[in-house]
Each structure stands twice: as C-alpha cells, then as structure tokens.
XYZ file of C-alpha atoms in Angstrom:
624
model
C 4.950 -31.115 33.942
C 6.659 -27.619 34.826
C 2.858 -26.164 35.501
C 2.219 -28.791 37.423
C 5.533 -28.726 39.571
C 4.854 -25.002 39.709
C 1.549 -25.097 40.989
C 2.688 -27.931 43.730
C 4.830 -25.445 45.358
C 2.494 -22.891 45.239
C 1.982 -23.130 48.979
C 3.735 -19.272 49.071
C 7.197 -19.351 48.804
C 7.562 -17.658 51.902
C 5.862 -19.727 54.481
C 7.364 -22.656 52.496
C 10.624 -21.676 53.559
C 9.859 -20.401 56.931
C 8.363 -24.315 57.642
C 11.889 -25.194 56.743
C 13.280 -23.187 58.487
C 11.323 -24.376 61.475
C 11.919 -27.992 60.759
C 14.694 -29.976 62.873
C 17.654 -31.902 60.761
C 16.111 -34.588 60.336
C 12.983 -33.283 59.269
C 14.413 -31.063 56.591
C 16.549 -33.914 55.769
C 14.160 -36.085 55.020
C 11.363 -33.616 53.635
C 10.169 -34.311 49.759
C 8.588 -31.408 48.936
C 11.462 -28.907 49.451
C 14.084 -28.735 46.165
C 17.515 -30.431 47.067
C 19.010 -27.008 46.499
C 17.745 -26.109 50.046
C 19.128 -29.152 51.685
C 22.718 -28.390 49.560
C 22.665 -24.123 50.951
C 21.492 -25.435 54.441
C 23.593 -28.654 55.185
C 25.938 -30.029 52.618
C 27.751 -26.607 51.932
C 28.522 -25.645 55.541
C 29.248 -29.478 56.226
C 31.460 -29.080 53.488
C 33.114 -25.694 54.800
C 33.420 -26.833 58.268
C 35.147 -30.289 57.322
C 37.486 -28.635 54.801
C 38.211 -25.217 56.520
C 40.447 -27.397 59.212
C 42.218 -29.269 56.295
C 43.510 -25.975 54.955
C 44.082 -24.487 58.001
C 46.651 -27.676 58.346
C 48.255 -26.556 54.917
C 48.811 -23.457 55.717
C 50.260 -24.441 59.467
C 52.503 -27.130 57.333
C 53.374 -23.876 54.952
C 54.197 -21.698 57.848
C 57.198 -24.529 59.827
C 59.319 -24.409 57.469
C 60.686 -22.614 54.616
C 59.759 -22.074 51.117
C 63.311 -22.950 49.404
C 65.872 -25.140 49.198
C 69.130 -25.448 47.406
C 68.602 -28.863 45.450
C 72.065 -30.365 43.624
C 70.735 -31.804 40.183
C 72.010 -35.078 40.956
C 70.678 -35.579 44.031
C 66.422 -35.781 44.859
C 64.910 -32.704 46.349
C 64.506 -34.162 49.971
C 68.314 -33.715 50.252
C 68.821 -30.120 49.344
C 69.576 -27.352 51.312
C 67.558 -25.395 53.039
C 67.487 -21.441 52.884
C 66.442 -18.928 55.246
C 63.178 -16.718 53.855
C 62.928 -12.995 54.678
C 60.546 -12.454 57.927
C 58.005 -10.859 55.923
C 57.030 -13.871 54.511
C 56.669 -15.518 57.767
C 54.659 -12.649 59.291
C 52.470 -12.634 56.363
C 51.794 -16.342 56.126
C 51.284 -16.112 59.787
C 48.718 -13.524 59.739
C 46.987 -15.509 57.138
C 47.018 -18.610 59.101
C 45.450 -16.336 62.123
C 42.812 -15.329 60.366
C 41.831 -18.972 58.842
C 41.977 -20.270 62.148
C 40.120 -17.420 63.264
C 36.970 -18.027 61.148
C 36.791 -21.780 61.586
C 36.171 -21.130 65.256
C 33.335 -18.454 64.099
C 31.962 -21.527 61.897
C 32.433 -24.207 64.771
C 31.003 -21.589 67.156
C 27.737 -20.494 65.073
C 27.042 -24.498 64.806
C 27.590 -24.777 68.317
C 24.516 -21.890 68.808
C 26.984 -19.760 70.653
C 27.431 -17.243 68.217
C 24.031 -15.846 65.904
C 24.495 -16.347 62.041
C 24.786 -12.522 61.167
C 27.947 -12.434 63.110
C 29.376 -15.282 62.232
C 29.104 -15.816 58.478
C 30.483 -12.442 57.604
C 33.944 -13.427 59.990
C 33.651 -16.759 57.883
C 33.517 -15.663 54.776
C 35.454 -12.839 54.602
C 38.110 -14.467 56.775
C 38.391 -17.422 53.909
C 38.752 -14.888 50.967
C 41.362 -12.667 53.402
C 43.263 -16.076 54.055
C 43.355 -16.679 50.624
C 44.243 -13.874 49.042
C 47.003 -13.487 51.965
C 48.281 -16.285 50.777
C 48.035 -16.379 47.035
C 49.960 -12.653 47.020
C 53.078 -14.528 48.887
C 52.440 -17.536 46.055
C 53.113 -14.880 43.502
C 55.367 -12.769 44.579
C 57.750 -15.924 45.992
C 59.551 -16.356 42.466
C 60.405 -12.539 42.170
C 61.270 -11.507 45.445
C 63.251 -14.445 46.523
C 65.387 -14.923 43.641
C 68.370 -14.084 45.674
C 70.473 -17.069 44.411
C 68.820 -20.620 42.837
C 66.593 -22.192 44.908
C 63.500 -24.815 44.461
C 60.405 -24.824 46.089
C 60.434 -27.284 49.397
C 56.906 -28.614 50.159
C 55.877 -25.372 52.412
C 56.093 -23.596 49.277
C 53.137 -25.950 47.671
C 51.255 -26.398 51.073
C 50.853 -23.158 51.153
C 49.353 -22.614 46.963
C 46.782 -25.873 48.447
C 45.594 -23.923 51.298
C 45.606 -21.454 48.895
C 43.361 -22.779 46.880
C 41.177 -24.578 49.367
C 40.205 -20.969 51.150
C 39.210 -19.498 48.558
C 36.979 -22.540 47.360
C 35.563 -22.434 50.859
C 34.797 -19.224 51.256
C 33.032 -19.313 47.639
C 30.797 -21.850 49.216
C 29.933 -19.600 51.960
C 29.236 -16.489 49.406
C 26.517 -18.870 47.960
C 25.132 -19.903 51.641
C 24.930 -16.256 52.369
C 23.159 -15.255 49.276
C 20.768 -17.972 49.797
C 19.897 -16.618 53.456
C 19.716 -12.739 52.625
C 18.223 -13.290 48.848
C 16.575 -16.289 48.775
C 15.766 -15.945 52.542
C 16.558 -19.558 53.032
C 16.955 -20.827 56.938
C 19.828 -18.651 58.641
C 20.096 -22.186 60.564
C 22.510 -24.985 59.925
C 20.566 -28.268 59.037
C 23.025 -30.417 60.403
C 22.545 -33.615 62.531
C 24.371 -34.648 65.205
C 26.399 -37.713 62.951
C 27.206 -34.601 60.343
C 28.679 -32.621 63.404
C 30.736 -35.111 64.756
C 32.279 -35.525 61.116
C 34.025 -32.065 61.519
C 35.007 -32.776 65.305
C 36.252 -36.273 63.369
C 38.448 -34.698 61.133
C 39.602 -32.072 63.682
C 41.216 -34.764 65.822
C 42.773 -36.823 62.906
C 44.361 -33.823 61.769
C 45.424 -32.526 65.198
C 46.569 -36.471 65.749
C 48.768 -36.451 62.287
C 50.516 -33.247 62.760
C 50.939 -33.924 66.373
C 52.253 -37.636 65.105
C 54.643 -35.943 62.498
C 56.292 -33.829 65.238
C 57.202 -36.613 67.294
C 58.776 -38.762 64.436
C 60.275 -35.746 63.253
C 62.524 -35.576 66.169
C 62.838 -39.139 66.718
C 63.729 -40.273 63.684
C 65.342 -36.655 62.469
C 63.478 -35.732 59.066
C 62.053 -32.873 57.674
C 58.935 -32.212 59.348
C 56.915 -32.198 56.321
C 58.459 -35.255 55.237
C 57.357 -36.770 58.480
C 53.464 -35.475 57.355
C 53.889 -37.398 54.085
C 55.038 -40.437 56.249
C 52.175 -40.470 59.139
C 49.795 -39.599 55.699
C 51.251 -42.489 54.091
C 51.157 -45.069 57.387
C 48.071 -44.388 58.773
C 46.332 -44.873 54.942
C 47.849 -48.312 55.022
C 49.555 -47.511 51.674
C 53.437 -47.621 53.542
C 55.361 -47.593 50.062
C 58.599 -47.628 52.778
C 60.856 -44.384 51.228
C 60.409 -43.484 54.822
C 60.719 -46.339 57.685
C 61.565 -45.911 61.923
C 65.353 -46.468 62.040
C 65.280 -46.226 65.899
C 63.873 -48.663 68.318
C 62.039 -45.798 69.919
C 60.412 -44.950 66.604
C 59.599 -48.243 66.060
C 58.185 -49.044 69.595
C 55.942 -45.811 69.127
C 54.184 -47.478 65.661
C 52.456 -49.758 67.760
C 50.058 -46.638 69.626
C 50.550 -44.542 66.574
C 49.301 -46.696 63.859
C 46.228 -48.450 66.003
C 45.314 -44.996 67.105
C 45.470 -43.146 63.616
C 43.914 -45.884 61.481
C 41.175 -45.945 63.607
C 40.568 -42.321 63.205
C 40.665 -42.846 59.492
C 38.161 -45.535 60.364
C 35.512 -43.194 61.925
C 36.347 -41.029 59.041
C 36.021 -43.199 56.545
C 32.450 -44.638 57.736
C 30.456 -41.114 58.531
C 31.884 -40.203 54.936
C 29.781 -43.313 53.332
C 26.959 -43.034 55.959
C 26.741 -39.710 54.768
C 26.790 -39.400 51.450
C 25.243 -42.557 50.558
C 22.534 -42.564 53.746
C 21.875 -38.819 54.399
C 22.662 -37.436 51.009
C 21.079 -39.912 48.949
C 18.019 -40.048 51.276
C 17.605 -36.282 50.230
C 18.074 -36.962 46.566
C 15.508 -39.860 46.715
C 12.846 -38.398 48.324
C 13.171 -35.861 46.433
C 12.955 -38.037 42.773
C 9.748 -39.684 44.305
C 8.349 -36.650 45.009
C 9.121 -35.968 40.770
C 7.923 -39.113 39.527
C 5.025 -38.859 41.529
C 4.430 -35.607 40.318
C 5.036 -37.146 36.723
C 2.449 -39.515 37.178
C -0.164 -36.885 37.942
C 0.576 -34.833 35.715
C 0.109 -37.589 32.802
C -3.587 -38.033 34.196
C -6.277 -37.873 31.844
C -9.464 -35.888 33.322
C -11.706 -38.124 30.562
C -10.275 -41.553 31.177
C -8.562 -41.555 34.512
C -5.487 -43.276 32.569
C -2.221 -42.096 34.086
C 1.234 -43.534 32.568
C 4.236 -44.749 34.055
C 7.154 -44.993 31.330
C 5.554 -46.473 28.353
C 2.994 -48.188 30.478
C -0.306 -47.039 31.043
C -2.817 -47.515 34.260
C -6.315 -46.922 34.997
C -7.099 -47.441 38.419
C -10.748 -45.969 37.680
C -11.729 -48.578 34.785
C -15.215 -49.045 34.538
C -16.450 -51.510 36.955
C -14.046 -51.170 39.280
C -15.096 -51.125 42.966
C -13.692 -48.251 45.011
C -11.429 -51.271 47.253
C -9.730 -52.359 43.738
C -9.482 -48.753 42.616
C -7.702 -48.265 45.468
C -6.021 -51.230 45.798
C -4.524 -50.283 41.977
C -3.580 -46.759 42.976
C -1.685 -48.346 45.707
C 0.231 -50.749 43.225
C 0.942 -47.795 41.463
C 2.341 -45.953 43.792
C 4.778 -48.398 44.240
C 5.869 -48.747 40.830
C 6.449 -44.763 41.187
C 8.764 -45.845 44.129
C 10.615 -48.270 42.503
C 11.210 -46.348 39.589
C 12.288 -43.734 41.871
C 14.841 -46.045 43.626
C 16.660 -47.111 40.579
C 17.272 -43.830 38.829
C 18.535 -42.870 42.585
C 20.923 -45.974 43.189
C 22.107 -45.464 39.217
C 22.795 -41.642 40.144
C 24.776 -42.259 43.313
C 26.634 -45.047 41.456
C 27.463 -42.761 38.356
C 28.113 -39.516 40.650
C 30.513 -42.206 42.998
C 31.969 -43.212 39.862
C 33.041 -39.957 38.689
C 34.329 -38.940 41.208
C 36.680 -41.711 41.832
C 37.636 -41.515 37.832
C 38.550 -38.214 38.337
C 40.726 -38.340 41.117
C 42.665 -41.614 39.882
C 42.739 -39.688 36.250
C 43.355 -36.074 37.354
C 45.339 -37.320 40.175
C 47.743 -39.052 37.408
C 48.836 -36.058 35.705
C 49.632 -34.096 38.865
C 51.719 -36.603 39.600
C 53.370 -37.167 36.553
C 54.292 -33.662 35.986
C 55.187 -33.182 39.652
C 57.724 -36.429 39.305
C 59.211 -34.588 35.808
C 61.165 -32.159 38.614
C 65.087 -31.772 39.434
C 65.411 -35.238 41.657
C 62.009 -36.669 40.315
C 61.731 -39.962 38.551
C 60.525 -38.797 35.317
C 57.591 -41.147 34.861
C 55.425 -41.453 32.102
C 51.522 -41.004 32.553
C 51.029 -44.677 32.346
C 53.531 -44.883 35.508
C 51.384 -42.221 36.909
C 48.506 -43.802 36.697
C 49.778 -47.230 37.466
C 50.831 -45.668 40.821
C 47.543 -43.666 41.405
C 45.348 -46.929 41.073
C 48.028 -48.779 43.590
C 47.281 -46.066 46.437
C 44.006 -45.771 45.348
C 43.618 -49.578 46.615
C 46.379 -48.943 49.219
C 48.316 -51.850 47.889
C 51.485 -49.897 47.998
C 54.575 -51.812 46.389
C 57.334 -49.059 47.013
C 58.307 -49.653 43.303
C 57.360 -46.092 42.706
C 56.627 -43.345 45.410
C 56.830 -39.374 45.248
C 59.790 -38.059 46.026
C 59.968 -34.199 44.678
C 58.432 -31.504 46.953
C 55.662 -30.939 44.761
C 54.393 -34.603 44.690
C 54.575 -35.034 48.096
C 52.110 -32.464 49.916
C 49.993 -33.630 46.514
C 49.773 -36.870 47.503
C 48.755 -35.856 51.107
C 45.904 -33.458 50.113
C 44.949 -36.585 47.042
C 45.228 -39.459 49.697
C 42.877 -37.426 52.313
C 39.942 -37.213 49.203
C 40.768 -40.840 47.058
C 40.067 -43.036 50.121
C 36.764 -42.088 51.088
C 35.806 -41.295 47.217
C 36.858 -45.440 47.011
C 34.348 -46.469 49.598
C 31.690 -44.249 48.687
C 32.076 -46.156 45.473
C 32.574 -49.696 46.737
C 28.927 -49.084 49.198
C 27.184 -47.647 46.156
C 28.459 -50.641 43.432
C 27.410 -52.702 46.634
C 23.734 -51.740 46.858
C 23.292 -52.129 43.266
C 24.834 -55.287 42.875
C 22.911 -56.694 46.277
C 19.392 -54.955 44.558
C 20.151 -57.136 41.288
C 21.286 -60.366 42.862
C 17.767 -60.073 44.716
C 15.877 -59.739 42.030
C 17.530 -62.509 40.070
C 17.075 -64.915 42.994
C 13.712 -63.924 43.402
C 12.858 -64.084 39.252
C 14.425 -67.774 39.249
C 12.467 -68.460 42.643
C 9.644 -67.363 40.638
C 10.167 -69.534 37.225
C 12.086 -72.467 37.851
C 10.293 -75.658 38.890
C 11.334 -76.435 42.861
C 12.568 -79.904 42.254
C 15.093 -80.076 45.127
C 15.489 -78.496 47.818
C 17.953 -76.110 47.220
C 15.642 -74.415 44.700
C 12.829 -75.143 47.678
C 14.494 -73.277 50.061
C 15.141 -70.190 47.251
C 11.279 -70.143 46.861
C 11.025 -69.896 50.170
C 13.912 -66.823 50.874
C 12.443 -64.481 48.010
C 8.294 -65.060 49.412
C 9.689 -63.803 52.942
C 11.867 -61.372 50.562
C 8.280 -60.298 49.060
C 6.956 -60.041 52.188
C 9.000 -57.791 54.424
C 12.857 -58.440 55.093
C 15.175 -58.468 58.198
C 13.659 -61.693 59.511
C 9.494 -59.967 60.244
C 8.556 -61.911 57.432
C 4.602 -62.558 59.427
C 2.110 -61.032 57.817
C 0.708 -57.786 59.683
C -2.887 -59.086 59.271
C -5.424 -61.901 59.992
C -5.660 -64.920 57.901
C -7.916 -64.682 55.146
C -8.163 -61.381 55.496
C -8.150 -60.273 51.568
C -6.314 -62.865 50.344
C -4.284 -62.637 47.112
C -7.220 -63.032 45.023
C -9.158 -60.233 43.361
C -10.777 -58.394 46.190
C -14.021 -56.751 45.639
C -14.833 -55.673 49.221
C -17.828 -57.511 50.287
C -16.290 -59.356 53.347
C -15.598 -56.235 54.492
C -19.754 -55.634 55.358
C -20.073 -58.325 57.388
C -22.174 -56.724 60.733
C -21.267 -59.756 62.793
C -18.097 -59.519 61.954
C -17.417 -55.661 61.898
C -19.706 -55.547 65.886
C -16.797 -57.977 66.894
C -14.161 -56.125 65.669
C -15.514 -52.776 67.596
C -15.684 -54.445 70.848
C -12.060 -56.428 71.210
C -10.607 -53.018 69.343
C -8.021 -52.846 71.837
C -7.099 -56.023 71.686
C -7.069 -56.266 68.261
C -4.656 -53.079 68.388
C -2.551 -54.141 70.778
C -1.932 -57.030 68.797
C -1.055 -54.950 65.612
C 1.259 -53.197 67.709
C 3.209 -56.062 68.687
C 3.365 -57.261 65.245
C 4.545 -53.856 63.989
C 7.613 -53.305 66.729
C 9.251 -56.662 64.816
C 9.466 -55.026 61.444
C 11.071 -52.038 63.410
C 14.480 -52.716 63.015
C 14.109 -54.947 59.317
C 16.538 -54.545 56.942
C 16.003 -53.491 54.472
C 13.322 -51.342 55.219
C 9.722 -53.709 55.367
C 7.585 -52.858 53.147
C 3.468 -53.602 53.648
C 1.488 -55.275 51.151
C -1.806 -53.076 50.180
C -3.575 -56.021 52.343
C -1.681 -54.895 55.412
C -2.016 -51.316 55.332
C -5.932 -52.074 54.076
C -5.793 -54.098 57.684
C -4.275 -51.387 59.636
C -6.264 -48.197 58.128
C -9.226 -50.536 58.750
C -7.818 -50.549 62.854
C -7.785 -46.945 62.635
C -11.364 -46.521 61.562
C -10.187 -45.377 57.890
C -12.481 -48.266 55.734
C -10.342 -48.838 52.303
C -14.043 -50.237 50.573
C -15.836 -46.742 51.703
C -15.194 -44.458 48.892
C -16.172 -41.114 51.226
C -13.337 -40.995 53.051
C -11.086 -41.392 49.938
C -9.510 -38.650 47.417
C -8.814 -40.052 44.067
C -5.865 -39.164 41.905
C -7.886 -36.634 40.334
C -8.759 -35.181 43.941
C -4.823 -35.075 44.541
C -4.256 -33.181 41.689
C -6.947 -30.552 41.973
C -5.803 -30.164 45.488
C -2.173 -29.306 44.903
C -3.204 -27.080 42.160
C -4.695 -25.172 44.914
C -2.003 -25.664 47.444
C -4.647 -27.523 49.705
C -3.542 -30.731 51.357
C -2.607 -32.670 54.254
C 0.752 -31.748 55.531
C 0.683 -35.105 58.094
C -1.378 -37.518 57.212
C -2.450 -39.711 59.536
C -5.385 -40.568 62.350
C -6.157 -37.085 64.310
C -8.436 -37.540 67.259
C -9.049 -40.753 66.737
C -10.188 -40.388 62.930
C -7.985 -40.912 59.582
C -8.010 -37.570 57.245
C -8.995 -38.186 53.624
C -5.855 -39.108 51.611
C -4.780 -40.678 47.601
C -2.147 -43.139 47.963
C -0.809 -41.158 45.052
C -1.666 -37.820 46.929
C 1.573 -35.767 48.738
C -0.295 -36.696 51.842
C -0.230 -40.493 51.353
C 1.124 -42.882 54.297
C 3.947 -43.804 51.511
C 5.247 -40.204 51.083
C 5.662 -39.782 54.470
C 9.099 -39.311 56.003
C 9.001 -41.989 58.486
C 9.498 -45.878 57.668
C 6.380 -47.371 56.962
C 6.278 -49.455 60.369
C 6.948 -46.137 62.282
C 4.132 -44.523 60.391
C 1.736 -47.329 61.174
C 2.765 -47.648 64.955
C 2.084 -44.319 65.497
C -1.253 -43.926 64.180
C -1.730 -47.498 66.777
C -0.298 -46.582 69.468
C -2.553 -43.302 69.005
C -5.684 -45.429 68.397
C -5.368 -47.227 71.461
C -4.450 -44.728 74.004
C -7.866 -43.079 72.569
C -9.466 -46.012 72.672
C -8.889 -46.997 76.484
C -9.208 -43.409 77.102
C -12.957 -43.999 76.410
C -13.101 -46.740 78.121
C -12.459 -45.462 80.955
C -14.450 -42.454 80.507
C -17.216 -44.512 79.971
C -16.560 -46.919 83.429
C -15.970 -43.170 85.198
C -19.372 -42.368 83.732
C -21.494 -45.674 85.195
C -20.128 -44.996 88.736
C-alpha cells in the first residue's frame, strides 16, 4: 500500500507542488491527489490565524482599559472591590504589545488582500505574534512581584491579558509551521482561501468591533465596569442572558432593541460560515482525499494473475472469464462506487467523532476552569458537578441565572469559552444531522425494498427511495432513452446496431441538445445526483467514447501500471471532440473528478455540440 501511494505521487514533488501552487481555491480545495497537509499549511492555518489574531487583539485591548487590581473585601464578590491605580510602565508596555498585535494582523489582512507580497508579510506576522506574546507574558509574570504594594486581586484585565497571552503565541506557532512549509517544503507562498473563508475574518472583525463598541455604550449608560459590560453584550448577544447584569435605565433598555437584533445576527453569519466551513469546505478536503486512499487501496489489492481486487472482506473480479468488455466495465464502475461509499462513511464518522470531541472537551475542560475560577474570594464555591451542570446550560444557551460567574477570573473565561462552545455545538448538531439523515435514508429505502406494498403509504415509500436511487432533489428522469440498457444483464450487442448507430450520427445535435437539457435539472439536486452506469454509458456514448469498445478503455491493471509511472490523465474528459482513454477506477475517471457529476457531463456536452455545429457549418461553408 505505502509503495503504491509512493509511486502515485511520483509525478516529481516539485512540479506537484508548483501545480498547486498554480491552482485557484477552489481547485486546491477540492483536489484529491494533494495530502490534506497542504490544504491545512495553505488554508486552514492562516484562516485560523487571521480569524483568531483579531480575537486576541480584543483581549489584549480589554487588558489594556482598565487595571490589573482591585481591592476585593472577603465578604463581598470581586465585581465590588476597589480598584487600584497600576504603575505607567505597565500600561506602556501592554500598549506597545497591543501595537504590535494590531500591527501584524493588518500585515496578515493585507498579504490576503494581495497588497503586500508574502516575504514581507509573514515575517511582520510572525514575529509580531511571538513579540506580542512574550510582551505580554513578561507583564503576566512579573504582575505578582512588582505590584505587591498592598493586597490586591486580579480584576479581569489582569486575565484578558494571560488569554491574549496565550492566544499570540498559539498563533504565531501556526505561522512558524506555514513558513516552514513555504521555505522548506516549498509549499505555495499563496493563501488558498475562498472568498466565503475571507469574509469569515471580515465576519468576526465586525462582531468584535460591534461588542466592544456595544460594551462602551452600556458601560456609560448603565455605569459598570467596562469589562463587565463585555461579559454582558457576550452573554446577550449568545442568547444565554443568565440576568446578573440587566438595563436599569429606560435608555439602556430602549437601546436592546438595535443592539440585540444587530449582534445576534452577526453571531448568525458567524455561526453559519463556521459549519459551512468546516463541515462543507473542510470535510470536502478530507473526503476527497479518503477516496483518493481507498481507491488507491483497491488497486493496490489487485491481483496481476486473477484480476481479483478486494474491498473490505469482499472480493471483485470485474475481468472474470467470459465477461464482455461492457460488463467488465459496467462492474468496475459498480466498484468504484462501493470505493465511494466506503469513502463517505469513514468521512461522515470522522467529522462526527472530530465534532464530538471537540464539543466534549470544551463542556469537560470548560468545567474545571470554571470550577476553580468560582473557588475565588467572592466566588460561589461550586463543585465540578455545578460546573459542569452550568457548562452544558450555556452550552445549549438555556441560561437559568441559578448559577453565573461572578469572580474576575470566570468572567473573561466565559467570554473567550462562549466565543468557541457555540459554533463547536453546531458543527456538532450539522454533522449528527447528516449521519442521522444518511441512516434514516437507507432504512426507508431497505424497508421500501423488503416489505410487501400493501397500502399506500408503503406505495408511496417504494416510490420516494426508486427516485432516491435514481438521483435526488426532485431530477429523478432518467438521463437516457428508454430501453436503452435496461436493468438486465447487458452484454453489448444493441449497441452494434448500424441502423441504429447511422441515426444516432445524423440527429447528434439534437440528441445532445436534449442531454443537455436533461442534465441542467440535476444541476442544483440535493443531494448531489448521482448517474447510474446506464447514464454515463449513454452520455460517453454522446461523446463518441463507446463503453462496449474495449480500445478506447484502460483496465484496472492499465491504471495501476500507469501511476506507477506517473503517466495519466490530469482532466479527463472529451478533447477536440474525442474522449481520452480512462478506468473508472483510474485517477483520471469522470468519478474522481472535482466537479459534480452533472457539471462534469455538461461540459463534455456542451463541448460536443459546439464542435458538432461547428462542422456543420464548415461543411454548409464548404458546398457554397
């Protein structure tokens, strides 16, 4: 298996990686054949970077208005004590910090943006992050020794500032290992990011600008703590609203009404490209790439005597003896698509275990923080099964107000917490939801399948899971002639009828334009349709590409030799007017491609026909 991967990517590393490097978002999105790890160094890690680099940047504005101490009486909670001037170093420093953050998330925005080239801004980036950090984590350490003047506690600038803290120096971590990728593993020096992954940082931009912007005003209408305002708008525009902290005034009040709509539907937006893009873009990555293994898999299990090639614990020979070439191909198509739907599952179980995870850990991890942070002077000492009873509440953003944070440490915890758990929940919920929605499917379609149709209920199930089998999103017609290999054994000869096969060259562009037509309905279907080997035998025979002539076929074997060798199509497809060679189980086959299968197929038509009347004409040009 690890020859065989290794040979597959033996198209030279370096123009492998230059053809990335040349590809457009999308394209290197969506491209099989290059290792995730590409996709991660190129798009996910400077997504990451510039989506997080503005919510530190927010800390460490948060840990820069106010100051780091307060004098806290023991019987009172910690939003009540009072607070104590810090020396100006500490505000120069944590301002020069904050500069410099700020500083290299504009480099960042600005090298997305093209405006600036990578080799100037990466370096600002990176060693902006680490300066920030460090900055910051000196003040974080020297704070208990140098400002031990007379008793004090931390406020909530003190722990904003150990999050930002933390958060720079994760970031600019990220952006060591992007930089090593370019310069080492000489990886694209250009961003793969699409426009929807762009507009995710300028999303979270504007919420954040909109929440500290939000916190100001309530801080002076309703005169609180600034900060304490930040856990409020946090807490209200989450939908959580435990109520420690509720508009006294009618101004206040009258203000919720813009405030709220306007925030929650930032979160919204939020929210949505979060799911879109972990479980569309991200997960499209991921599967792709798992076909392209399991493909691979299958290959490799071939046996040059036999032809018998395994799948699990089940074996397949599309080569038996006596097999014509259109049920040898026919069989290599079915298998194929078990190699797909393997492929699927191990990629929807993945998602829903990584989703999972992630989620546990947050509502677990997130527990102790905030059971330790709640064990402070003012804090209401709860025990972990309080914590975690409270976690799980915002986690849902129930919010009873039986239990809340109220020390400074919980607080700016549950702000940084509250901006991760509610995205990690709907990543979750869409994830459980496409593998609940892929098993109620099958069951309906297995009882469809197996129990009698004696009213018409069960009728009308048969019914749903044929158009199910057929193609979904309502183009349940079949993309090909009647009778035209039926479900029945096919051995090809209908397929050499001359009378038949004259007629069919001279109403060719009719007979295309009418396959187009069919093919713009399954455009839009949902999911994805999905063409029987009948259909695409139909529409290969359109574009000249005969599924019963074995010479213009490559056989499993033929795929494997030929990635061996690095030698294959890199876009399959018709090419002046003629369909290359291909193995449905090849890397050049119609189902590996990176389009949908009805933008594949409309392609090649629309390519057919424009040929075809161009010879048409040519030939009426000719007669004059």
């Amino acid at each position: 298996m690890d020859k065989l991967q290794r040979a597959g990517t033996r198209r030279s590393d370096e123009e492998t990686r230059q053809q990335y490097a040349d590809k457009d978002e999308t394209e290197a999105e969506a491209d099989p054949t290059t290792p995730a790890r590409w996709w991660f160094f190129t798009s996910l890690f400077p997504l990451i970077g510039a989506t997080f680099g503005p919510i530190a940047s927010t800390f460490s504005i948060c840990a820069l208005i106010s100051g780091w101490r307060t004098k806290v009486n023991p019987n009172n909670i910690e939003a009540e004590g009072l607070k104590l001037t810090d020396p100006p170093w500490l505000y120069a420093i944590n301002a020069v910090s904050l500069f410099v953050a700020v500083f290299a998330n504009l480099s960042l925005i600005a090298h997305m943006a093209g405006r600036v080239s990578f080799h100037v801004a990466h370096p600002i980036v990176t060693i902006g992050w680490f300066l920030a950090s460090f900055l910051l984590i000196g003040l974080v350490a020297a704070a208990p020794h140098h400002l031990d003047d007379q008793p004090f506690t931390f406020s909530q600038a003190y722990y904003y500032a150990c999050m930002a803290a933390g958060l720079y120096f994760i970031l600019a971590i990220l952006m060591t290992l992007v930089t090593w990728a370019v310069y080492i593993g000489k990886y694209s020096k250009e961003y793969k990011l699409t426009m929807a992954q762009r507009s995710l940082m300028l999303q979270t931009v504007a919420f954040l600008a909109y929440l500290l912007a939000a916190a100001a005003v309530y801080s002076r209408v309703e005169n609180w703590n600034y900060l304490d305002a930040v856990y409020w708008c946090d807490v209200t525009l989450f939908t959580i609203g435990f109520g420690d902290y509720k508009p006294q005034t009618h101004l206040g009040r009258a203000l919720i009404f813009p405030m709220a709509v306007g925030g929650i539907i930032f979160v919204g937006l939020i929210v949505a490209s979060v799911k879109t893009l972990t479980l569309d873009s991200g997960t499209r990555k991921v599967s792709r790439r798992n076909v392209e293994k399991a493909r691979q898999k299958v290959l490799a299990s071939l046996d040059p005597a036999t032809g018998e090639m395994r799948t699990g614990f089940s074996k397949h020979n599309p080569s038996a003896d006596g097999t014509s070439e259109l049920q040898r191909r026919e069989r290599e198509f079915n298998l194929m698509r078990r190699v797909q739907a393997k492929a699927r599952f191990v990629n929807a179980t993945t998602a829903l275990c990584f989703s999972a995870g992630v989620w546990l850990s947050l509502w677990f991890i997130g527990a102790v923080i905030f059971w330790q942070a709640e064990h402070s002077t003012g804090g209401q000492d709860w025990s972990y099964f309080v914590a975690l009873y409270f976690t799980y509440i915002s986690f849902l953003t129930i919010g009873y107000g039986d239990f809340y944070p109220q020390t400074n440490s919980a607080k700016p915890a549950f702000v940084l917490w509250s901006l991760l758990a509610l995205p990690a929940l709907t990543v979750l919920v869409g994830a459980l939801g496409d593998v609940m929605s892929t098993g109620f499917s099958a069951i309906t379609v297995w009882m469809a399948e197996h129990i009698p149709a004696k009213t018409k209920a069960l009728a009308d199930l048969q019914r749903m899971a044929h158009d199910t089998k057929k193609g979904e999103g309502g183009a349940h017609a079949e993309a090909k002639p009647p009778g035209f290999m039926s479900d029945r054994e096919h051995d090809g000869s209908h397929f050499d009828d001359e009378e038949h096969a004259a007629a069919a060259r001279e109403y060719r562009p009719y007979l295309l334009i009418k396959a187009i037509k069919d093919v713009i309905t399954h455009l839009d279907a949902s999911p994805p349709r999905k063409y029987t080997y009948a259909e695409w035998a139909w529409f290969l025979k359109l574009l000249g590409a005969h599924e019963e002539d074995e010479r213009g076929h490559r056989s499993a074997r033929d795929a494997l030799e030929n990635e061996k060798t690095g030698v294959h199509n890199a876009k399959p497809g018709e090419q002046n007017g003629v369909v290359k060679p291909f193995s449905w189980l090849g890397v050049d086959s119609p189902l590996m491609s990176t389009e949908s299968e009805p933008q594949w197929v409309l392609e090649r038509l629309m390519e057919g026909l424009e040929g075809e009347l161009k010879r048409l004409g040519d030939g009426r040009m000719s007669q004059r």
